[in-house]
Structures are given as C-alpha cells and as structure tokens.
Coordinates of C-alpha atoms in Angstrom, one line a residue:
M88 CA 160.8 169.7 99.3
L89 CA 163.2 167.1 97.8
P90 CA 165.1 168.5 94.8
H91 CA 164.0 166.9 91.6
K92 CA 167.5 165.9 90.5
K93 CA 168.1 164.1 93.8
Y94 CA 164.7 162.4 93.5
A95 CA 165.5 161.3 89.9
Y96 CA 168.8 159.7 90.9
L97 CA 167.3 158.2 94.0
I98 CA 164.6 156.5 91.9
G99 CA 167.2 155.4 89.4
A100 CA 169.4 153.9 92.1
L101 CA 166.5 152.0 93.6
G102 CA 165.4 150.8 90.2
F103 CA 168.8 149.5 89.2
A104 CA 169.1 147.8 92.6
L105 CA 165.8 146.0 92.0
L106 CA 167.0 145.1 88.5
G107 CA 170.0 143.4 90.1
V108 CA 167.6 141.4 92.3
L109 CA 165.6 140.2 89.3
V110 CA 168.8 139.2 87.4
A111 CA 170.1 137.4 90.5
V112 CA 166.9 135.5 91.0
F113 CA 165.9 134.7 87.4
G114 CA 169.1 135.1 85.5
F115 CA 169.6 136.6 82.0
K116 CA 169.7 133.8 79.5
E117 CA 169.1 135.5 76.2
N118 CA 172.7 136.6 75.4
L119 CA 171.2 139.0 72.9
N120 CA 170.0 136.3 70.4
I121 CA 168.2 137.4 67.2
N122 CA 164.7 137.0 68.6
Y123 CA 165.6 139.1 71.6
I124 CA 167.1 141.9 69.4
I125 CA 164.1 141.9 67.1
F126 CA 161.8 142.2 70.0
L127 CA 163.9 145.0 71.5
L128 CA 163.7 146.9 68.2
F129 CA 159.9 146.7 68.2
M130 CA 159.7 147.8 71.8
T131 CA 161.9 150.8 71.1
M132 CA 159.8 151.8 68.0
S133 CA 156.7 151.6 70.1
E134 CA 158.2 153.9 72.8
L135 CA 159.2 156.4 70.2
Q136 CA 155.6 156.8 69.2
T137 CA 154.4 159.0 72.1
L138 CA 151.4 161.1 72.9
K139 CA 152.0 164.3 74.9
V140 CA 149.5 164.9 77.7
N141 CA 150.2 168.0 80.0
N142 CA 153.9 167.7 80.9
S143 CA 154.4 164.0 80.3
Y144 CA 154.5 161.6 77.4
L145 CA 152.4 158.5 77.0
S146 CA 153.2 155.4 74.9
V147 CA 151.6 152.1 74.3
G148 CA 154.8 150.2 75.0
F149 CA 153.5 148.3 78.0
G150 CA 152.2 145.7 75.6
F151 CA 155.8 144.8 74.7
L152 CA 157.0 144.8 78.3
Y153 CA 154.1 142.5 79.3
S154 CA 154.6 140.0 76.5
A155 CA 158.4 140.1 76.9
A156 CA 158.0 139.1 80.6
F157 CA 156.2 135.9 79.6
I158 CA 158.3 135.1 76.4
F159 CA 161.8 135.9 77.7
G160 CA 161.3 136.0 81.5
P161 CA 161.2 138.8 84.1
A162 CA 164.9 139.6 84.2
S163 CA 165.3 139.6 80.4
A164 CA 162.2 141.7 79.9
A165 CA 163.5 144.2 82.5
I166 CA 166.9 144.5 80.8
M167 CA 165.0 144.9 77.4
K168 CA 163.0 147.8 78.9
I169 CA 166.2 149.4 80.2
L170 CA 167.9 149.1 76.8
S171 CA 164.8 150.5 74.9
T172 CA 164.6 153.4 77.4
L173 CA 168.3 154.2 76.9
I174 CA 168.0 154.1 73.1
C175 CA 165.0 156.4 73.2
Q176 CA 166.7 158.9 75.4
I177 CA 169.8 159.0 73.2
Y178 CA 167.5 159.6 70.2
Y179 CA 165.8 162.5 72.0
K180 CA 169.1 163.9 73.1
V181 CA 170.4 164.0 69.5
K182 CA 167.1 165.4 68.2
N183 CA 166.3 168.0 70.9
G184 CA 169.7 168.6 72.6
L185 CA 168.4 168.1 76.1
D186 CA 170.7 169.0 78.9
D187 CA 168.8 166.9 81.4
S188 CA 168.8 163.7 79.3
I189 CA 171.1 161.7 81.7
E190 CA 168.8 162.7 84.6
K191 CA 165.7 161.7 82.7
T192 CA 167.3 158.4 81.5
V193 CA 168.2 157.4 85.0
F194 CA 164.8 158.4 86.3
N195 CA 162.8 156.7 83.6
A196 CA 164.8 153.5 83.8
G197 CA 164.4 153.5 87.6
Q198 CA 160.7 154.2 87.8
Y199 CA 160.0 151.5 85.1
M200 CA 162.1 149.0 87.2
I201 CA 160.4 149.9 90.5
S202 CA 156.9 149.5 88.9
F203 CA 157.9 146.3 87.0
F204 CA 159.5 144.7 90.0
C205 CA 156.5 145.3 92.3
A206 CA 154.1 144.1 89.7
T207 CA 156.2 141.0 88.9
Q208 CA 156.6 140.0 92.6
L209 CA 152.8 140.5 93.2
Y210 CA 152.0 138.2 90.2
L211 CA 154.5 135.5 91.3
L212 CA 153.1 135.7 94.9
N213 CA 149.6 135.2 93.6
K214 CA 150.8 132.4 91.4
K215 CA 152.3 130.6 94.3
S216 CA 149.4 131.2 96.7
F217 CA 146.6 130.2 94.3
I218 CA 147.2 127.4 91.8
N219 CA 144.5 127.3 89.2
N220 CA 144.8 126.9 85.5
N221 CA 141.4 128.4 84.7
L222 CA 141.9 131.2 82.1
T223 CA 139.4 133.6 83.7
Y224 CA 141.2 133.1 87.0
E225 CA 144.6 133.9 85.3
V226 CA 143.2 137.1 83.8
V227 CA 141.9 138.2 87.2
M228 CA 145.2 137.3 88.8
Q229 CA 147.1 139.4 86.3
S230 CA 144.8 142.4 86.6
T231 CA 146.1 143.4 90.1
P232 CA 149.8 143.5 89.2
I233 CA 149.0 145.5 86.0
L234 CA 147.0 148.0 88.1
I235 CA 149.9 148.3 90.5
Y236 CA 152.3 148.9 87.6
F237 CA 150.0 151.5 86.2
L238 CA 149.5 153.4 89.4
L239 CA 153.2 153.3 90.6
N240 CA 154.3 154.4 87.1
N241 CA 152.0 157.4 87.1
L242 CA 152.6 158.3 90.7
L243 CA 156.4 158.4 90.3
V244 CA 156.3 160.4 87.1
E245 CA 153.8 163.0 88.4
Y246 CA 155.7 163.5 91.6
Y247 CA 158.9 164.1 89.5
I248 CA 157.0 166.7 87.4
V249 CA 155.8 168.4 90.6
L250 CA 159.3 168.6 92.0
K251 CA 160.8 169.8 88.8
H252 CA 158.3 172.6 88.2
Q253 CA 157.9 173.5 91.9
K254 CA 154.1 173.4 91.6
P255 CA 151.3 171.5 93.4
M256 CA 149.9 168.4 91.8
P257 CA 148.2 169.6 88.6
K258 CA 144.4 169.6 88.4
L259 CA 144.7 167.7 85.1
I260 CA 146.2 164.6 86.7
P261 CA 142.8 162.7 86.4
K262 CA 142.8 163.5 82.7
S263 CA 146.4 162.2 82.4
L264 CA 145.5 159.0 84.2
L265 CA 142.5 158.4 82.0
M266 CA 144.5 159.0 78.9
D267 CA 147.2 156.6 80.2
L268 CA 144.6 154.1 81.1
S269 CA 143.3 154.1 77.6
T270 CA 146.7 153.1 76.4
Y271 CA 146.6 150.1 78.7
L272 CA 143.3 149.1 77.3
I273 CA 145.1 148.6 74.0
A274 CA 148.5 147.4 75.3
V275 CA 147.3 144.7 77.7
P276 CA 145.1 142.8 75.2
A277 CA 147.8 143.2 72.6
G278 CA 150.4 141.8 75.0
M279 CA 148.2 138.8 75.7
A280 CA 147.7 138.2 72.0
I281 CA 151.4 138.4 71.4
V282 CA 152.1 135.8 74.1
S283 CA 149.3 133.6 72.9
V284 CA 150.6 133.6 69.3
H285 CA 154.2 133.0 70.4
N286 CA 153.2 130.0 72.5
K287 CA 151.0 128.4 69.8
H288 CA 152.8 129.3 66.6
G289 CA 156.4 130.5 67.3
F290 CA 158.4 133.6 66.8
F291 CA 157.9 134.3 63.1
E292 CA 154.1 134.6 63.5
T293 CA 154.7 136.7 66.6
V294 CA 156.6 139.2 64.5
L295 CA 153.6 139.6 62.2
V296 CA 151.5 140.4 65.3
L297 CA 154.1 142.9 66.4
V298 CA 153.9 144.7 63.1
I299 CA 150.1 144.8 63.3
Y300 CA 150.4 146.1 66.9
L301 CA 152.7 148.9 65.9
A302 CA 150.3 149.9 63.1
V303 CA 147.5 150.0 65.7
V304 CA 149.6 152.2 67.9
Y305 CA 150.4 154.5 65.1
V306 CA 146.7 154.9 64.2
Y307 CA 145.8 155.4 67.9
I308 CA 148.4 158.2 68.3
L309 CA 147.3 159.7 65.0
Y310 CA 143.7 159.7 66.2
H311 CA 144.6 161.5 69.4
N312 CA 146.7 164.0 67.6
L313 CA 143.7 164.8 65.4
I314 CA 141.6 165.2 68.5
K315 CA 144.4 167.5 70.0
T316 CA 144.4 169.6 66.8
N317 CA 140.7 169.9 66.9
N318 CA 140.9 170.9 70.6
E319 CA 143.5 173.6 69.7
L320 CA 141.2 175.0 67.0
T321 CA 138.3 174.9 69.4
A322 CA 140.4 176.7 71.9
L323 CA 141.2 179.4 69.4
Y324 CA 137.5 179.8 68.6
D325 CA 136.7 180.0 72.4
M326 CA 139.4 182.6 72.8
V327 CA 138.0 184.7 70.0
T328 CA 134.5 184.4 71.6
S329 CA 136.0 185.3 75.0
I330 CA 138.0 188.3 74.0
A331 CA 135.1 189.6 71.9
S332 CA 133.0 189.7 75.0
T333 CA 135.3 192.1 77.0
L334 CA 136.8 195.5 76.4
D335 CA 139.0 195.4 79.5
I336 CA 142.7 195.4 78.4
E337 CA 143.9 193.4 81.4
T338 CA 141.3 190.8 80.9
V339 CA 142.1 190.5 77.1
M340 CA 145.8 190.0 77.9
D341 CA 145.0 187.3 80.5
I342 CA 142.8 185.5 78.0
V343 CA 145.4 185.7 75.2
L344 CA 148.2 184.4 77.5
S345 CA 146.1 181.6 78.8
Y346 CA 145.3 180.3 75.3
A347 CA 148.9 180.8 74.1
Q348 CA 149.9 178.3 76.9
S349 CA 147.5 175.7 75.6
I350 CA 148.6 175.9 71.9
A351 CA 152.4 175.2 72.3
P352 CA 154.8 173.9 74.9
W353 CA 156.8 176.4 76.8
D354 CA 159.2 177.1 79.7
T355 CA 158.5 180.8 79.6
V356 CA 155.8 182.8 77.9
C357 CA 155.4 186.6 77.6
L358 CA 153.0 189.0 75.9
Y359 CA 154.7 192.3 75.0
V360 CA 153.0 195.6 74.2
Y361 CA 154.5 198.3 72.0
Q362 CA 155.2 201.5 73.8
N363 CA 157.4 204.4 72.8
G364 CA 159.4 202.4 70.3
Y365 CA 160.0 199.4 72.4
L366 CA 158.2 196.1 73.2
V367 CA 157.6 196.0 76.9
P368 CA 156.6 192.9 79.0
A369 CA 153.0 193.3 80.0
I370 CA 152.1 189.8 81.3
Y371 CA 154.3 186.7 81.6
E372 CA 154.9 183.4 83.3
G373 CA 157.9 181.1 83.9
F374 CA 160.5 183.8 84.7
E375 CA 162.3 183.3 88.0
N376 CA 164.0 186.8 87.9
E377 CA 161.6 189.6 88.7
E378 CA 163.9 192.0 87.0
F379 CA 162.7 190.6 83.7
K380 CA 159.7 193.0 83.7
Y381 CA 162.1 196.0 83.3
H382 CA 163.7 194.6 80.1
K383 CA 162.6 196.1 76.7
L384 CA 163.0 194.7 73.2
K385 CA 163.5 196.6 70.0
P386 CA 161.0 195.6 67.3
D387 CA 164.0 194.6 65.1
E388 CA 165.8 192.6 67.9
Q389 CA 167.9 189.7 66.6
I390 CA 169.4 186.4 67.8
L391 CA 171.6 184.2 65.6
G392 CA 171.4 186.8 62.9
R393 CA 167.6 186.6 62.6
N394 CA 164.8 189.0 63.6
I395 CA 162.8 187.7 66.5
F396 CA 159.7 189.5 65.3
T397 CA 158.6 189.3 61.7
S398 CA 155.3 189.5 59.9
K399 CA 155.0 185.8 59.5
G400 CA 156.4 184.9 62.9
E401 CA 159.6 183.1 63.7
I402 CA 160.9 179.8 65.1
I403 CA 164.5 180.0 66.2
N404 CA 166.4 176.9 67.3
N405 CA 169.9 176.4 68.7
C406 CA 169.6 179.5 70.8
H407 CA 172.0 178.1 73.4
K408 CA 174.8 178.5 70.9
K409 CA 174.4 182.3 71.4
S410 CA 173.7 182.3 75.1
K411 CA 175.3 185.7 75.6
E412 CA 173.0 187.2 73.0
L413 CA 170.0 185.5 74.7
K414 CA 171.1 186.8 78.1
D415 CA 171.6 190.4 76.8
I416 CA 168.1 190.7 75.4
S417 CA 166.6 188.7 78.4
I418 CA 164.4 186.3 76.5
G419 CA 163.8 183.1 78.3
Q420 CA 165.8 181.5 81.1
D421 CA 169.3 180.0 81.1
G422 CA 169.4 177.0 78.9
T423 CA 166.8 178.2 76.4
K424 CA 167.2 176.4 73.1
S425 CA 164.1 177.3 71.1
I426 CA 162.1 180.5 70.6
L427 CA 158.7 180.9 68.9
A428 CA 157.7 184.6 68.4
V429 CA 154.8 186.3 66.6
Q430 CA 153.9 189.9 66.1
L431 CA 150.6 191.5 67.1
T432 CA 149.7 193.9 64.3
T433 CA 146.5 195.6 63.0
N434 CA 146.5 197.5 59.7
K435 CA 150.3 197.1 59.6
K436 CA 150.6 198.9 62.9
L437 CA 152.7 197.1 65.6
I438 CA 150.7 196.5 68.7
G439 CA 152.9 194.0 70.5
G440 CA 154.2 190.4 70.4
I441 CA 154.1 187.0 72.0
V442 CA 157.2 185.0 72.8
L443 CA 157.4 181.4 73.9
T444 CA 160.7 179.8 74.8
S445 CA 161.7 176.2 75.6
K446 CA 164.8 174.4 76.9
K447 CA 164.2 171.7 74.3
N448 CA 165.7 172.2 70.9
N449 CA 163.5 171.9 67.7
I450 CA 160.4 171.7 69.9
Y451 CA 158.3 174.1 67.9
T452 CA 156.6 173.1 64.6
K453 CA 155.0 174.9 61.7
K454 CA 151.6 173.9 63.2
H455 CA 152.5 175.7 66.4
L456 CA 153.5 178.8 64.4
T457 CA 150.3 178.8 62.3
L458 CA 148.1 178.5 65.4
M459 CA 150.1 181.2 67.2
N460 CA 149.8 183.5 64.2
I461 CA 146.0 183.0 64.2
L462 CA 146.0 183.8 68.0
A463 CA 148.1 186.9 67.5
S464 CA 145.9 188.3 64.7
Q465 CA 142.8 188.0 66.9
A466 CA 144.6 189.2 70.0
A467 CA 145.8 192.3 68.1
V468 CA 142.3 193.3 67.1
A469 CA 140.9 192.7 70.6
L470 CA 143.7 194.7 72.2
T471 CA 143.2 197.6 69.8
N472 CA 139.5 197.6 70.5
A473 CA 140.1 197.5 74.2
Q474 CA 142.6 200.3 74.0
L475 CA 140.2 202.5 72.0
F476 CA 137.5 201.8 74.5
D477 CA 139.8 202.6 77.4
E478 CA 140.8 205.9 75.7
T479 CA 137.2 206.8 75.0
S480 CA 136.2 205.9 78.6
Q481 CA 139.0 208.1 79.9
M482 CA 138.0 211.0 77.7
A483 CA 134.4 210.7 79.2
I484 CA 135.7 211.1 82.7
T485 CA 138.8 213.3 82.1
D486 CA 139.2 217.0 81.9
G487 CA 140.7 217.9 78.5
L488 CA 142.9 220.7 79.8
T489 CA 144.5 219.4 82.9
G490 CA 144.2 215.6 82.5
L491 CA 142.5 215.4 85.9
Y492 CA 139.2 213.7 86.5
N493 CA 136.2 215.9 85.5
H494 CA 133.1 217.0 87.5
T495 CA 131.1 213.9 86.5
Y496 CA 133.7 211.5 87.8
I497 CA 134.3 213.4 91.0
Y498 CA 130.5 213.1 91.8
S499 CA 130.4 209.4 91.0
E500 CA 133.5 208.7 93.1
M501 CA 132.0 210.6 96.1
E502 CA 128.9 208.4 95.7
R503 CA 131.0 205.3 95.7
Q504 CA 133.0 206.4 98.8
M505 CA 129.7 207.0 100.6
R506 CA 128.3 203.6 99.7
G507 CA 131.4 202.0 101.1
I508 CA 131.3 204.0 104.3
N509 CA 127.6 203.2 104.7
N510 CA 128.3 199.5 104.4
A511 CA 131.6 199.2 106.3
G512 CA 132.1 202.4 108.1
G513 CA 134.9 205.0 107.7
I514 CA 135.3 208.6 106.7
F515 CA 136.6 210.7 103.8
S516 CA 137.2 214.4 103.3
L517 CA 136.6 216.7 100.4
I518 CA 138.8 219.7 99.6
I519 CA 137.4 222.4 97.3
I520 CA 140.2 224.7 95.9
D521 CA 139.7 228.0 94.1
V522 CA 142.4 230.1 92.4
D523 CA 142.3 233.6 94.0
H524 CA 141.6 236.4 91.5
F525 CA 141.9 234.1 88.5
K526 CA 139.9 236.5 86.3
V527 CA 142.6 239.1 86.9
Y528 CA 145.3 236.8 85.5
N529 CA 143.2 236.0 82.5
D530 CA 142.5 239.7 81.8
M531 CA 146.2 240.7 82.4
Y532 CA 148.0 237.8 80.6
G533 CA 145.4 236.2 78.4
H534 CA 143.5 232.9 78.4
I535 CA 146.5 230.9 77.1
V536 CA 148.6 231.9 80.1
G537 CA 145.5 231.2 82.3
D538 CA 145.3 227.7 80.9
I539 CA 149.1 227.1 81.5
I540 CA 148.5 228.2 85.2
L541 CA 145.7 225.7 85.6
K542 CA 147.7 222.9 84.0
N543 CA 150.7 223.5 86.2
L544 CA 148.5 223.8 89.3
A545 CA 147.1 220.4 88.4
E546 CA 150.6 219.0 88.4
V547 CA 151.4 220.5 91.8
L548 CA 148.2 219.0 93.2
K549 CA 149.0 215.5 91.8
K550 CA 152.5 215.5 93.3
N551 CA 151.3 216.4 96.8
V552 CA 148.7 213.8 97.5
R553 CA 148.7 210.0 97.8
D554 CA 148.2 207.6 94.9
K555 CA 144.8 206.6 96.2
D556 CA 143.5 210.2 96.6
I557 CA 141.3 211.5 93.8
I558 CA 141.9 214.9 92.2
G559 CA 139.6 216.5 89.7
R560 CA 138.9 219.8 88.0
Y561 CA 135.5 220.8 89.5
G562 CA 134.9 223.6 87.0
G563 CA 136.6 226.7 85.8
E564 CA 139.4 227.5 88.2
E565 CA 138.0 225.2 90.9
F566 CA 139.6 221.9 91.9
A567 CA 138.4 219.1 94.1
I568 CA 140.4 216.5 96.1
I569 CA 138.9 213.4 97.7
L570 CA 140.9 212.0 100.6
P571 CA 139.7 208.5 101.5
G572 CA 140.1 207.6 105.2
I573 CA 141.1 211.1 106.2
P574 CA 139.1 213.2 108.7
S575 CA 138.8 217.0 108.3
L576 CA 141.6 218.0 110.7
E577 CA 144.2 215.8 108.8
A578 CA 142.8 217.1 105.5
M579 CA 143.4 220.7 106.9
I580 CA 147.1 219.8 107.3
I581 CA 147.4 218.4 103.8
A582 CA 145.5 221.4 102.2
E583 CA 147.7 223.9 104.1
R584 CA 150.8 222.2 102.9
I585 CA 149.6 222.4 99.3
R586 CA 148.6 226.0 99.8
K587 CA 152.1 226.9 100.9
I588 CA 153.7 225.0 98.0
V589 CA 151.5 226.7 95.5
E590 CA 152.2 230.1 96.9
K591 CA 156.0 229.6 96.4
T592 CA 155.8 227.9 92.9
A593 CA 155.9 229.8 89.7
L594 CA 153.1 228.4 87.6
A595 CA 153.8 230.4 84.4
T596 CA 156.4 232.7 82.9
V597 CA 155.6 235.8 80.7
E598 CA 158.5 237.8 79.2
N599 CA 160.9 236.4 81.8
E600 CA 158.5 237.3 84.6
N601 CA 157.5 234.4 86.9
I602 CA 153.8 234.3 87.7
Y603 CA 152.7 233.2 91.2
I604 CA 149.2 232.6 92.5
T605 CA 147.4 231.9 95.7
I606 CA 144.5 229.5 96.4
S607 CA 141.7 229.3 98.9
A608 CA 140.4 226.0 100.1
G609 CA 137.3 224.7 102.0
I610 CA 137.1 221.3 103.7
A611 CA 134.1 219.1 104.7
A612 CA 134.0 215.5 105.7
Y613 CA 131.5 212.6 105.3
P614 CA 129.7 211.6 107.4
T615 CA 130.8 214.2 109.9
N616 CA 129.5 217.2 108.1
A617 CA 127.1 216.0 105.5
A618 CA 124.6 213.3 104.6
S619 CA 124.8 213.3 100.7
V620 CA 127.1 214.3 97.9
E621 CA 125.3 217.6 97.2
D622 CA 125.3 218.4 100.9
L623 CA 129.0 217.6 101.2
V624 CA 129.9 219.8 98.2
D625 CA 127.8 222.6 99.6
K626 CA 129.5 222.4 103.0
A627 CA 133.0 222.5 101.4
D628 CA 131.9 225.4 99.2
Q629 CA 130.6 227.3 102.2
A630 CA 133.9 226.7 104.0
M631 CA 135.8 228.0 101.0
L632 CA 133.5 231.0 100.1
F633 CA 132.4 232.2 103.5
G634 CA 135.5 231.1 105.3
A635 CA 138.7 231.3 103.2
K636 CA 137.5 233.9 100.7
K637 CA 135.7 236.1 103.1
E638 CA 138.6 236.0 105.6
G639 CA 141.1 237.4 103.1
R640 CA 141.9 234.5 100.7
N641 CA 145.1 232.4 100.5
R642 CA 144.0 230.2 103.4
V643 CA 142.3 226.9 104.3
V644 CA 139.1 226.7 106.3
I645 CA 137.2 223.6 107.7
F646 CA 133.4 223.8 107.6
R647 CA 131.7 224.7 110.8
Q648 CA 128.0 225.2 111.5
N649 CA 126.5 228.6 110.6
I650 CA 129.7 229.6 108.8
S651 CA 127.6 231.3 106.1
M652 CA 126.0 233.6 108.7
E653 CA 129.2 234.7 110.3
T654 CA 130.2 238.3 109.7

C-alpha cells in the first residue's frame, strides 16, 4: 500500500501543477486588491469553523469557493483557496503543535485544486457545448461539476485517512458523506446568493451577505455540536445499560473501551486495572509495540511534574517537551502531545484507570474530561460488580483448601466433554488419584499437616499437566484429572510420570523431617470404557480400588473388564 506521506505529496504536486494550468489559461488579475483580501478573510473564517466527523473535519467553505469562481475568476478563486488553506493550517499548527502540518497543508491544497480543476473544466466544457441562458438549465449544468467536486474531495480525503491509519475504508463513510452533503445544501445556495447580490448590487452589499452566511454557518455548526453532545450523553446512557446487563469482566472492559473511543479523539487508548500496587494494561488499542502490555504504571506516576491519575481526572498538554519521561512510562506513542487520564474508583478504592493520548496538542477539553469521568465512575461500579460475581462464581466451583476445581465442577466438565464428543467425535480420559494410607498421616502428624500435604500435592498435579487439562479435588484425599483428547494408554504414561514425581517430592516437613507419600491411580476413557459420567467415574474407581490398591498401592492401572472380580 502507498505510504500516506508519499500519497499526500503526490496529491499536492498534482494539485499545484493544475493550479499552474489555471493561472496560465485564465491569469491572476486581482493583484490582492481590497475586495479580494476581504473575500479571502471571509473564506478563511468559514474554513476555521469546522465540524469533526469520524477522522475528518467538515466546513461550509465551499460556498465561498463557488462564489469566488464567478466573481474573481477560476484562477483567482483557486489561489484564494490555497491562501485560506495555508492560513488555516498555520493557525492549527500554532494552536495544536502538529508535526504533520506541512504534509496536511500540501495534501489539502492539492486535493482542493484537483477537485476544483476537474469541476471547473467540466463546467466550462458544458458551457461551450450547450449555449442556453435559461436559469433552470444553468442550475442543472452547474450541478454535475459540483457533484464531481464533492465526490473527488471526499474520495481523496478518505483514501488519505485509510493510508495514514492503515485500516480498511471505515463503515462510517456513508455517514460522513451525508454530513458533508448537508454542508453543500447550505453552501451551494449561499454561493449562488452571493454571486447574484454581487452582480446586481455590488461588493458592499455582498459583504453583508457574507456576514449573514458566516452567521448561518456558525448556527449550523452549533446545532450539530449540540447533536453531538446529545449523542455522547446517549452513548453514556447506553453504556450504563449495556454494562448493567452483564457480569462478565472481559465484556464489561470491551464495552467501556468502546464507549471511551466514542467520547473523545485519541491515537492510543488503554484501560488499566489495579493489581498488586500497579496499574496494568488490560485492554488497549493504537499501540504498535506489543511490549506495551508488559509495562506497569504506579498510581502516583507523573509527567511534567503532574500526577497522571487524580480523583478529578487530568488533561496534560505539551507532553512532547518531556518525551523521555513519556517513553520511560510507556504512555502513548512517539509524538504524543496530549494525555487525558481518569481514575476508576469505588468507595475511594482504586480499581483502575483509562488513558487516552493524542499527537495533537490541546486536543482535549473540559467537556471530554467531564464525560470521561462519568464513564469512569460507571465503569468502576460495573467492574467491581463483575469481579465480585467472578469471585463468587469461582468459590462455587473451587475447593477451598487446594484451590482446585471441586466435585461439582468436575462432573459438569465431564458432561460438557461428553456432549462435545457425541457431536463431533473424539475421546478423553479420566484419572482418579488417591493418597495411599492418608489416614495414617493424619493420625501421626495431625490434620494441619494432612492439609499441607493435600495442598502441595495439588501444586504438583497442576505443574505436570497441560493448561487445557482439568484438575479437581474429588473428595477427601481423592483427586481427578480430565485429559481432553487423550486415550487411556497415553493417560497411563502421564499418570505414571506424576506418580514417580510425587513419590520423590517432600510434601510437608515436621521437625526437620521431610514427609513423602505415594499415590494410587485408576484410568478410564470415554467413550472407550463408559457411556455416562457415573459409569466413567465408576470404571476409573474400579481401576484404582481393585487394580492399583489391591495390587499393592503406589501404582497406576487402566480399567479392564471384570477387574473387580479378579483375585
């Protein structure tokens, strides 16, 4: 894919070449007279009144370009557009400290010129081909060049955004086009009115129309900003409704991050969770370096002498002046200039934080901070509830002593495994493990030591199976291991390896004496040996009791038919 900078300068070069063609053909006759300068100032003011939609900014400045083309001529109008674009970009450079302002200036000037040149040439071609002074015909004849300008302008801009962000064409392009089209519905009639007044009454009366037009533009943008604010508040309400309907931590974090992205602009966004004295990245977007997920923040982390996380939230600008500090704490990307950070707290307890960064300076406003604080307060409550639910759910399926799954969960997992095998085929093995002579250890050393033995045995079992294997305390001194996809012969090898490790591992120490134990294990597989959960457990139990135990303990036995009847 073409690099966005190369594309920007290519568009700029083509645009300025076409401007040269316009000047060569039509000439530039204004010599910056007072009328031209006044019109230029009005055009610049209209372009500074912009409306942000997705990643682009819309203005109603086309009305000035349209009217300038008829009042001053195509070449003079094109140069006026170039000058107003340059003035606006200088203003934004001073205001926001943009590093890519030259690139954007060149691109914007170029894409305006390409669109304007194509529209102008189409209009002149129509004018030469069809000579008709009828007003209706003139309006129809102008509509096609205006549509060409509109489509080319949007296509060039959207493709630049795609290249810059390395993402496919956004799904919101139709919305952007409709919004931009609405600006043309104001700009085109206004442009026609300006030309009409100028032709009939002169420039002074035209200035009055320009003032009225700017006022209309201001009201239009104010109206859409009110709609935007209302949408943001609606989004917050929707978020509260969404996170209230789920108690899954991952889902809650996804919802929170999604709505954070819709509230304020960002180049990177991250939701941190508080763990062991640090804020740890939990879910994030915009970071190119995957190592970011390993970076932790202290709750009192500072940049430019200010805490990033405070109870009221923080907006920190001019971060690029302390780029080393920024790099050390790994917030944002290279070139980050603005940070917006809010805490997630409930009952004065720190839960986490949300950090947005931008490469534009002074991009965040008090409104952004207020909305993000509302989001953070609701997110903190939702995450706390989800964590409590998760902890409660874990307690319901977890053995309190060993931290392994309990009897109830082991049964439900075997039922789940069986359903999967019945639908798609496969196999799994069950290992039932029993501590040999465990009552003797309890009687000799006491129940506290017995509990220590069981806890340490659980750790040995966890370290010697795969992540996807399921280990549980079946009851008392019995343990169960579910091995998905493993037949009984392979399960035998695994169980035998575990048996040997247990035999050589001290699982408790009493008065400097290491205590060792042995285990007996029985194995059965589904569907090879059993047709139901109860049947499978019974077969593994038979292998352990009538096989391993009966044959002398400290061994592993696979279920075989009539094992309980063997002598």
